[in-house]
Each structure stands twice: as structure tokens, then as C-alpha cells.
Amino acid sequence: MPSAQLQREIEQYQTRTPKSKTLQEQATQYLPGGSSRGTSYFDPYPTFIDHAQGHYIHDVDGNSYLDFMINATSLIIGHAHPEVVEALQGQASRGTAFSGPTESQIRMAKILCDRIPSMDTVRFTNSGTEGTLNAIRVARAFTGKHKIAKFEGGYHGSHEYASVSVHPPAEKLDPRGPTAIPEFPGQPPSVGEDVIVLPYNDLEGTERIVREHRHQLACVIMEPVASSFGYLAADIGFLQGMRALTEELGILLIFDEVQSLRVAPGGAQDRFDVVPDITALGKIIGGGMPVGAFGGREDIMALYDPSEGGAVIGHAGTFNANPMTMVAGEITVNHLTPEVYKRFDRLGEMLREKLRAVFGELDVPAQVTGVGSLFGIHFTSDEITDYRSVIRGDRQMKKALFTGLLNEGILLQTGAAGALNTLTTEEDVDTLVNATRTVTQRIR
Ligand SMILES: Cc1ncc(COP(=O)(O)O)c(C=O)c1O
């Protein structure tokens, strides 16, 4: 049952979005719940988009939103950037996907390998899901071991081995520590047996579990900046400890930097100076086109080398490294100079500080997490350190804030998190801060 405050925001949203409602009714005839994508759905129905330009998105009812969702952080230089549009138009007229490679994939691979400390070589996919899937697969093949470890509450895409203890319900959590909780009914029990679940930011607890399973563990996969915890950066000591522990035990460390590549030119590994064995990527490197990638140490990635008798791991993919994605990605990543990251840090810190001040001023218990261009809001007085601290927060308030901000012309992620982009100004930061004050006064 939504709270009365949330219900009022929903009603206001409904009066502003009648065409979206009609489209949702049509969509539900052909798509389950009208949807193909979990993160773009919210109750009572999502805003159907007409078009987007720069950092504004426009819905079918003629409402405009200042976009901090920015397609789940991916459009880091804004929607329909003129250079990206031009490159895509040019490429489209010369063909969108071929059975043979193009020069553009070499340029894009070089950019990533030059920037990302762990990346000697890289392969492209069409989603971050495929990136993490292949990162895990190569870790298994390289080590000859079959178990993997991930952190409670960590999201790494929607494939089977990543779908364990991603959103475990509070009532299923063992107070003694994380356990493998399946995400769907009918998941093979072997998945739960082969995925070991760890406590984020708890080096001692993690070390104990990892040591116990060391003979079967191929890898630990983790986000150095945990997206689903409101872009919480892991404690540096924890990251360093994870690196030392996995190295000592011959377990490969995978950083899922699908989102955290945003925090420095070479991602969180560059910012925090902790280098994993394998890195998975997605989102911003596609410049708005579907993308994923995985790369790392040359000896590990060599298992995908098809030359001289064939690869140890076969990896096809009809649209892998297609030139549309490569040219859009190249332009986008080339825009991300060290100065851009400095500006993100400054604006991001300004936003987080101002949001904290607003919640303090209104006497609403809240935490604001995030690093660089990424931010997350939690309605709790507890410090955010891991999944359990996140879900102790008031989720109705998050939903009410999200819906209330929509009513004020601002789009966040449904979990009250978001991202800046290169077009974001100090005025935009103030617009978000002021709207947050207005909405919080209404919903508290
Ligand atoms: C940390 C992380 N890993 C993996 C993925 C999966 O990427 P994709 O949605 O491109 O499959 C996501 C997507 O949100 C993500 O945030």
C-alpha cells in the first residue's frame, strides 16, 4: 500500500501523463506488464518518451524533464550529441553491421586499453550483462575452478550466476551473514551452491568465507563503487584487502565497472589505484548505443584468441563491436578528458553537500552517497555501508521523492539515485536541490 504522500504524488503524475497511461494500456496487450526492461518501469506506469536532446527528455504528453537518469547513467555527454548523431548518420549510410571487423573497433579498444589500468586486451559485447558473464566464464576457464563469489545486493546484469542475492528480501536475510538466495523460483540449486555470497565492505567477514572456499573459487566479482547502494564507493582498505587476498589465494578479481567507469578516465581502479585481473564495462562506452565489454590481463584474455587453432572459449555475437556502437563510443569517450572528470567531482560534491544540507534543514533523516558524477539518496539515519544498511531505509519515501521530482520536471532513477552529464551546470544542481526541498516538504 503506498503511503498517503506517495499516493498524492502518483495522482498528480497521472493527471500530467494521460497519453503515457493510454500507451501503457496498449503495451500491456503485447508485453508482460507493458515492459521489456525492469529499470524503466515504475508504478502506476512509466513515462513514455517522445524524444530527448542534450540533458532534457520530453515525454509523449509534452512534459519536459531535466534528466539525471540519463539512460541509467549511460549518456554521459547528453542525448543526441551532434557529433554522435553525425557519426551515426554517416555510419548508417555505409552499413550498420558487417560479418567482418572494422577499423573502428581497433580505435575503441585502444582508447579503453590506454585508459584502464587492468586492460591489456578487450572484447566487445552488446550489454554489460554479457560483459560480466564472459568475465566470469574466462575466470573459470583460466583457473579451472567453478565457484564464483559476489557480494550481497550486488547487481551484475541478468544472467544466471549473477542472479543470486541481488535483492534478497529483508525477512530472508540470515542475521549471521550473507547466504545465497535465488532471485527466481526454479533456479537450479546448483547455482546457489556455486555462488558464494559475501558481505560488502567487511574485509574480515569476506576473508573468512573466501578462505573457506579458496580451492573451488575461480573469481570474486564486485563493483568498486556499488551502484545499487546509491553509488557507494567501497572503503579503500577494503578494496586493497580484496586485491591482496585474491592474489594470495590464486582467485581472479573481477571489477564490474559498467557504471563506475564514470569516476575517473580509467574507472574506479584508476581513481583508487587497485587493479583487478579482469574488468567488465558497458553503458558510457557505447555513446548511447547498446554495448558491453570485458578485458584484462593478456594471458587471461588469450583464452578468447581464435587464431592458431582456435579459441579455448568460443564467443560469437552477431552485433559484437558493430561500427555504430564503436563510432558513437569513440566520440563519447574522447570527450571525457581529465578536466571533465575534475568538473564532475566538483559538481557532484556540490550536489551531495547541498542535498545533505536540505535534509538537515528539514530535519529529515537521510544519507547522500556517491562519488564523482554519481549520487544516491537514502532515507535513514544509519550510515550506508552495505546492502543491509540500504534496505533499512524508507523505500516509500524514495518512491515518493522519485515521483514528486517527476512532478517537478526532474527525472532520477526510481531508487532515488542519478548521474550528472557533461551538460550539467551549477544551475541544474540548484534546480535539483531546490526541487528536492519542495518535494521533501510535501512527502515527509
Ligand atoms: C553494475 C552493473 N553491471 C552490469 C549491468 C548490466 O548491464 P546491461 O544492462 O547493459 O546488461 C548493469 C546495468 O545496469 C550494472 O549497473
GROMACS .gro file of C-alpha atoms in nm, residues 109-401:
model
  293
  109ALA     CA    1   3.984  -0.094  -2.800
  110LYS     CA    2   4.300   0.121  -2.792
  111ILE     CA    3   4.121   0.401  -2.608
  112LEU     CA    4   3.999   0.159  -2.340
  113CYS     CA    5   4.329  -0.027  -2.305
  114ASP     CA    6   4.520   0.303  -2.282
  115ARG     CA    7   4.288   0.434  -2.011
  116ILE     CA    8   4.206   0.135  -1.793
  117PRO     CA    9   4.497   0.003  -1.584
  118SER     CA   10   4.391  -0.365  -1.583
  119MET     CA   11   4.309  -0.382  -1.951
  120ASP     CA   12   4.580  -0.530  -2.174
  121THR     CA   13   4.321  -0.651  -2.426
  122VAL     CA   14   3.945  -0.627  -2.454
  123ARG     CA   15   3.646  -0.788  -2.631
  124PHE     CA   16   3.318  -0.615  -2.707
  125THR     CA   17   2.967  -0.741  -2.639
  126ASN     CA   18   2.623  -0.583  -2.668
  127SER     CA   19   2.543  -0.544  -2.300
  128GLY     CA   20   2.706  -0.522  -1.962
  129THR     CA   21   2.530  -0.849  -1.881
  130GLU     CA   22   2.731  -1.026  -2.149
  131GLY     CA   23   3.042  -0.844  -2.025
  132THR     CA   24   3.016  -0.982  -1.672
  133LEU     CA   25   2.902  -1.322  -1.800
  134ASN     CA   26   3.217  -1.355  -2.010
  135ALA     CA   27   3.439  -1.215  -1.735
  136ILE     CA   28   3.315  -1.492  -1.506
  137ARG     CA   29   3.344  -1.754  -1.779
  138VAL     CA   30   3.704  -1.669  -1.856
  139ALA     CA   31   3.789  -1.669  -1.485
  140ARG     CA   32   3.655  -2.023  -1.460
  141ALA     CA   33   3.836  -2.139  -1.771
  142PHE     CA   34   4.165  -1.979  -1.666
  143THR     CA   35   4.167  -2.112  -1.311
  144GLY     CA   36   3.995  -2.444  -1.384
  145LYS     CA   37   3.773  -2.381  -1.080
  146HIS     CA   38   3.396  -2.346  -1.091
  147LYS     CA   39   3.266  -2.145  -0.795
  148ILE     CA   40   3.233  -1.770  -0.802
  149ALA     CA   41   3.183  -1.516  -0.525
  150LYS     CA   42   2.978  -1.199  -0.536
  151PHE     CA   43   2.855  -0.951  -0.277
  152GLU     CA   44   2.511  -0.942  -0.119
  153GLY     CA   45   2.297  -0.687  -0.304
  154GLY     CA   46   2.541  -0.660  -0.595
  155TYR     CA   47   2.392  -0.635  -0.943
  156HIS     CA   48   2.600  -0.757  -1.237
  157GLY     CA   49   2.335  -0.800  -1.506
  158SER     CA   50   2.065  -1.059  -1.554
  159HIS     CA   51   2.246  -1.386  -1.634
  160GLU     CA   52   2.207  -1.690  -1.412
  161TYR     CA   53   2.519  -1.680  -1.197
  162ALA     CA   54   2.477  -1.309  -1.130
  163SER     CA   55   2.117  -1.361  -1.023
  164VAL     CA   56   2.182  -1.466  -0.666
  165SER     CA   57   2.119  -1.244  -0.360
  166VAL     CA   58   2.070  -0.934  -0.570
  167HIS     CA   59   1.755  -0.808  -0.396
  168PRO     CA   60   1.708  -1.061  -0.116
  169PRO     CA   61   1.401  -0.969   0.093
  170ALA     CA   62   1.476  -0.850   0.446
  171GLU     CA   63   1.287  -1.142   0.601
  172LYS     CA   64   1.511  -1.395   0.422
  173LEU     CA   65   1.838  -1.242   0.540
  174ASP     CA   66   2.032  -1.454   0.785
  175PRO     CA   67   2.140  -1.223   1.070
  176ARG     CA   68   2.468  -1.416   1.089
  177GLY     CA   69   2.567  -1.303   0.739
  178PRO     CA   70   2.501  -1.336   0.366
  179THR     CA   71   2.373  -1.659   0.214
  180ALA     CA   72   2.295  -1.748  -0.148
  181ILE     CA   73   1.931  -1.655  -0.203
  182PRO     CA   74   1.791  -1.731  -0.550
  183GLU     CA   75   1.636  -1.441  -0.740
  184PHE     CA   76   1.369  -1.651  -0.916
  185PRO     CA   77   1.169  -1.962  -0.843
  186GLY     CA   78   1.307  -2.267  -1.017
  187GLN     CA   79   1.667  -2.151  -1.027
  188PRO     CA   80   1.879  -2.466  -1.034
  189PRO     CA   81   2.003  -2.542  -0.680
  190SER     CA   82   2.350  -2.580  -0.831
  191VAL     CA   83   2.355  -2.205  -0.896
  192GLY     CA   84   2.311  -2.136  -0.526
  193GLU     CA   85   2.579  -2.393  -0.446
  194ASP     CA   86   2.826  -2.242  -0.691
  195VAL     CA   87   2.775  -1.879  -0.600
  196ILE     CA   88   2.923  -1.772  -0.267
  197VAL     CA   89   2.779  -1.452  -0.125
  198LEU     CA   90   2.995  -1.204   0.066
  199PRO     CA   91   2.938  -0.902   0.294
  200TYR     CA   92   3.034  -0.574   0.122
  201ASN     CA   93   3.286  -0.351   0.298
  202ASP     CA   94   3.351  -0.620   0.561
  203LEU     CA   95   3.702  -0.744   0.494
  204GLU     CA   96   3.722  -0.976   0.792
  205GLY     CA   97   3.388  -1.146   0.716
  206THR     CA   98   3.471  -1.168   0.346
  207GLU     CA   99   3.818  -1.309   0.409
  208ARG     CA  100   3.683  -1.585   0.630
  209ILE     CA  101   3.435  -1.701   0.361
  210VAL     CA  102   3.678  -1.667   0.072
  211ARG     CA  103   3.949  -1.866   0.252
  212GLU     CA  104   3.697  -2.139   0.330
  213HIS     CA  105   3.611  -2.182  -0.041
  214ARG     CA  106   3.950  -2.097  -0.188
  215HIS     CA  107   4.010  -2.433  -0.356
  216GLN     CA  108   3.693  -2.404  -0.563
  217LEU     CA  109   3.671  -2.029  -0.617
  218ALA     CA  110   3.755  -1.904  -0.965
  219CYS     CA  111   3.683  -1.539  -0.901
  220VAL     CA  112   3.532  -1.267  -0.690
  221ILE     CA  113   3.320  -1.022  -0.888
  222MET     CA  114   3.249  -0.684  -0.734
  223GLU     CA  115   3.170  -0.324  -0.804
  224PRO     CA  116   3.432  -0.090  -0.654
  225VAL     CA  117   3.151   0.168  -0.647
  226ALA     CA  118   2.830  -0.014  -0.559
  227SER     CA  119   2.555   0.115  -0.790
  228SER     CA  120   2.268  -0.044  -0.605
  229PHE     CA  121   2.385   0.108  -0.277
  230GLY     CA  122   2.343   0.460  -0.421
  231TYR     CA  123   2.690   0.459  -0.580
  232LEU     CA  124   2.864   0.394  -0.254
  233ALA     CA  125   3.240   0.382  -0.303
  234ALA     CA  126   3.393   0.084  -0.123
  235ASP     CA  127   3.636   0.169   0.156
  236ILE     CA  128   3.982   0.187   0.003
  237GLY     CA  129   4.120  -0.051   0.265
  238PHE     CA  130   3.850  -0.299   0.172
  239LEU     CA  131   3.941  -0.279  -0.198
  240GLN     CA  132   4.311  -0.313  -0.120
  241GLY     CA  133   4.235  -0.605   0.108
  242MET     CA  134   4.029  -0.777  -0.162
  243ARG     CA  135   4.315  -0.736  -0.407
  244ALA     CA  136   4.573  -0.878  -0.166
  245LEU     CA  137   4.350  -1.167  -0.057
  246THR     CA  138   4.254  -1.282  -0.407
  247GLU     CA  139   4.612  -1.251  -0.528
  248GLU     CA  140   4.740  -1.459  -0.236
  249LEU     CA  141   4.481  -1.734  -0.298
  250GLY     CA  142   4.507  -1.750  -0.679
  251ILE     CA  143   4.150  -1.626  -0.722
  252LEU     CA  144   4.083  -1.378  -1.003
  253LEU     CA  145   3.943  -1.040  -0.906
  254ILE     CA  146   3.681  -0.900  -1.145
  255PHE     CA  147   3.576  -0.537  -1.120
  256ASP     CA  148   3.237  -0.469  -1.269
  257GLU     CA  149   3.294  -0.114  -1.388
  258VAL     CA  150   2.983  -0.100  -1.606
  259GLN     CA  151   2.885   0.209  -1.408
  260SER     CA  152   3.197   0.310  -1.219
  261LEU     CA  153   3.398   0.385  -1.533
  262ARG     CA  154   3.233   0.724  -1.476
  263VAL     CA  155   3.451   0.808  -1.173
  264ALA     CA  156   3.788   0.854  -1.349
  265PRO     CA  157   3.931   0.818  -1.702
  266GLY     CA  158   4.035   0.463  -1.615
  267GLY     CA  159   3.742   0.389  -1.383
  268ALA     CA  160   3.739   0.325  -1.009
  269GLN     CA  161   4.055   0.110  -1.040
  270ASP     CA  162   4.233   0.418  -1.171
  271ARG     CA  163   4.085   0.651  -0.907
  272PHE     CA  164   4.151   0.417  -0.613
  273ASP     CA  165   4.467   0.258  -0.755
  274VAL     CA  166   4.354  -0.100  -0.703
  275VAL     CA  167   4.395  -0.305  -1.020
  276PRO     CA  168   4.181  -0.616  -1.079
  277ASP     CA  169   4.261  -0.904  -1.316
  278ILE     CA  170   3.952  -0.859  -1.532
  279THR     CA  171   3.717  -0.565  -1.587
  280ALA     CA  172   3.363  -0.560  -1.725
  281LEU     CA  173   3.229  -0.248  -1.895
  282GLY     CA  174   2.911  -0.116  -2.055
  283LYS     CA  175   2.694   0.197  -2.063
  284ILE     CA  176   2.907   0.508  -2.139
  285ILE     CA  177   3.146   0.331  -2.375
  286GLY     CA  178   2.863   0.282  -2.627
  287GLY     CA  179   2.785   0.652  -2.666
  288GLY     CA  180   2.414   0.572  -2.640
  289MET     CA  181   2.424   0.251  -2.845
  290PRO     CA  182   2.392  -0.099  -2.694
  291VAL     CA  183   2.728  -0.211  -2.559
  292GLY     CA  184   2.931  -0.413  -2.316
  293ALA     CA  185   3.293  -0.521  -2.294
  294PHE     CA  186   3.530  -0.726  -2.086
  295GLY     CA  187   3.905  -0.721  -2.075
  296GLY     CA  188   4.207  -0.768  -1.861
  297ARG     CA  189   4.539  -0.944  -1.835
  298GLU     CA  190   4.667  -1.062  -2.169
  299ASP     CA  191   4.730  -1.421  -2.055
  300ILE     CA  192   4.371  -1.449  -1.932
  301MET     CA  193   4.210  -1.286  -2.234
  302ALA     CA  194   4.421  -1.509  -2.461
  303LEU     CA  195   4.162  -1.783  -2.397
  304TYR     CA  196   3.941  -1.595  -2.643
  305ASP     CA  197   4.213  -1.572  -2.911
  306PRO     CA  198   4.072  -1.751  -3.219
  307SER     CA  199   4.399  -1.761  -3.412
  308GLU     CA  200   4.633  -2.059  -3.442
  309GLY     CA  201   4.394  -2.342  -3.394
  310GLY     CA  202   4.102  -2.175  -3.225
  311ALA     CA  203   3.997  -2.015  -2.903
  312VAL     CA  204   3.961  -2.206  -2.578
  313ILE     CA  205   3.637  -2.015  -2.523
  314GLY     CA  206   3.421  -1.959  -2.831
  315HIS     CA  207   3.246  -1.625  -2.826
  316ALA     CA  208   3.025  -1.525  -3.118
  317GLY     CA  209   2.786  -1.231  -3.112
  318THR     CA  210   2.613  -1.105  -3.424
  319PHE     CA  211   2.646  -0.740  -3.325
  320ASN     CA  212   2.968  -0.751  -3.119
  321ALA     CA  213   3.186  -0.447  -3.195
  322ASN     CA  214   2.940  -0.326  -3.459
  323PRO     CA  215   3.061   0.001  -3.610
  324MET     CA  216   2.755   0.203  -3.498
  325THR     CA  217   2.842   0.137  -3.134
  326MET     CA  218   3.215   0.178  -3.193
  327VAL     CA  219   3.191   0.522  -3.358
  328ALA     CA  220   2.943   0.655  -3.102
  329GLY     CA  221   3.156   0.518  -2.818
  330GLU     CA  222   3.478   0.661  -2.956
  331ILE     CA  223   3.337   1.013  -2.981
  332THR     CA  224   3.185   0.992  -2.636
  333VAL     CA  225   3.488   0.858  -2.453
  334ASN     CA  226   3.716   1.106  -2.631
  335HIS     CA  227   3.506   1.385  -2.480
  336LEU     CA  228   3.591   1.257  -2.133
  337THR     CA  229   3.912   1.445  -2.062
  338PRO     CA  230   4.075   1.471  -1.717
  339GLU     CA  231   3.919   1.822  -1.689
  340VAL     CA  232   3.571   1.675  -1.740
  341TYR     CA  233   3.627   1.433  -1.451
  342LYS     CA  234   3.754   1.719  -1.230
  343ARG     CA  235   3.438   1.913  -1.310
  344PHE     CA  236   3.224   1.606  -1.232
  345ASP     CA  237   3.397   1.574  -0.896
  346ARG     CA  238   3.336   1.940  -0.814
  347LEU     CA  239   2.971   1.947  -0.924
  348GLY     CA  240   2.898   1.606  -0.775
  349GLU     CA  241   3.042   1.707  -0.437
  350MET     CA  242   2.848   2.033  -0.451
  351LEU     CA  243   2.526   1.841  -0.519
  352ARG     CA  244   2.584   1.588  -0.242
  353GLU     CA  245   2.669   1.862   0.011
  354LYS     CA  246   2.366   2.073  -0.083
  355LEU     CA  247   2.132   1.774  -0.065
  356ARG     CA  248   2.268   1.687   0.280
  357ALA     CA  249   2.210   2.048   0.387
  358VAL     CA  250   1.848   2.035   0.264
  359PHE     CA  251   1.771   1.718   0.459
  360GLY     CA  252   1.945   1.866   0.765
  361GLU     CA  253   1.747   2.189   0.732
  362LEU     CA  254   1.418   1.992   0.709
  363ASP     CA  255   1.524   1.758   0.987
  364VAL     CA  256   1.460   1.452   0.768
  365PRO     CA  257   1.693   1.159   0.842
  366ALA     CA  258   1.877   1.095   0.517
  367GLN     CA  259   2.212   0.987   0.374
  368VAL     CA  260   2.355   1.104   0.045
  369THR     CA  261   2.607   0.868  -0.110
  370GLY     CA  262   2.806   0.878  -0.432
  371VAL     CA  263   3.134   0.967  -0.593
  372GLY     CA  264   3.222   1.192  -0.887
  373SER     CA  265   2.920   1.232  -1.113
  374LEU     CA  266   2.713   0.968  -0.931
  375PHE     CA  267   2.479   1.017  -0.636
  376GLY     CA  268   2.219   0.832  -0.431
  377ILE     CA  269   1.968   0.935  -0.163
  378HIS     CA  270   1.860   0.711   0.128
  379PHE     CA  271   1.600   0.795   0.393
  380THR     CA  272   1.767   0.654   0.702
  381SER     CA  273   1.973   0.783   0.991
  382ASP     CA  274   2.212   0.486   0.960
  383GLU     CA  275   2.537   0.520   0.771
  384ILE     CA  276   2.525   0.334   0.438
  385THR     CA  277   2.792   0.066   0.421
  386ASP     CA  278   2.630  -0.236   0.252
  387TYR     CA  279   2.305  -0.390   0.124
  388ARG     CA  280   2.152  -0.431   0.468
  389SER     CA  281   2.201  -0.066   0.559
  390VAL     CA  282   2.042   0.034   0.227
  391ILE     CA  283   1.726  -0.169   0.275
  392ARG     CA  284   1.681  -0.043   0.631
  393GLY     CA  285   1.598   0.294   0.468
  394ASP     CA  286   1.242   0.411   0.399
  395ARG     CA  287   1.161   0.291   0.047
  396GLN     CA  288   0.821   0.459   0.033
  397MET     CA  289   0.998   0.792   0.082
  398LYS     CA  290   1.235   0.710  -0.204
  399LYS     CA  291   0.943   0.633  -0.433
  400ALA     CA  292   0.760   0.946  -0.321
  401LEU     CA  293   1.071   1.156  -0.386
   0.00000   0.00000   0.00000
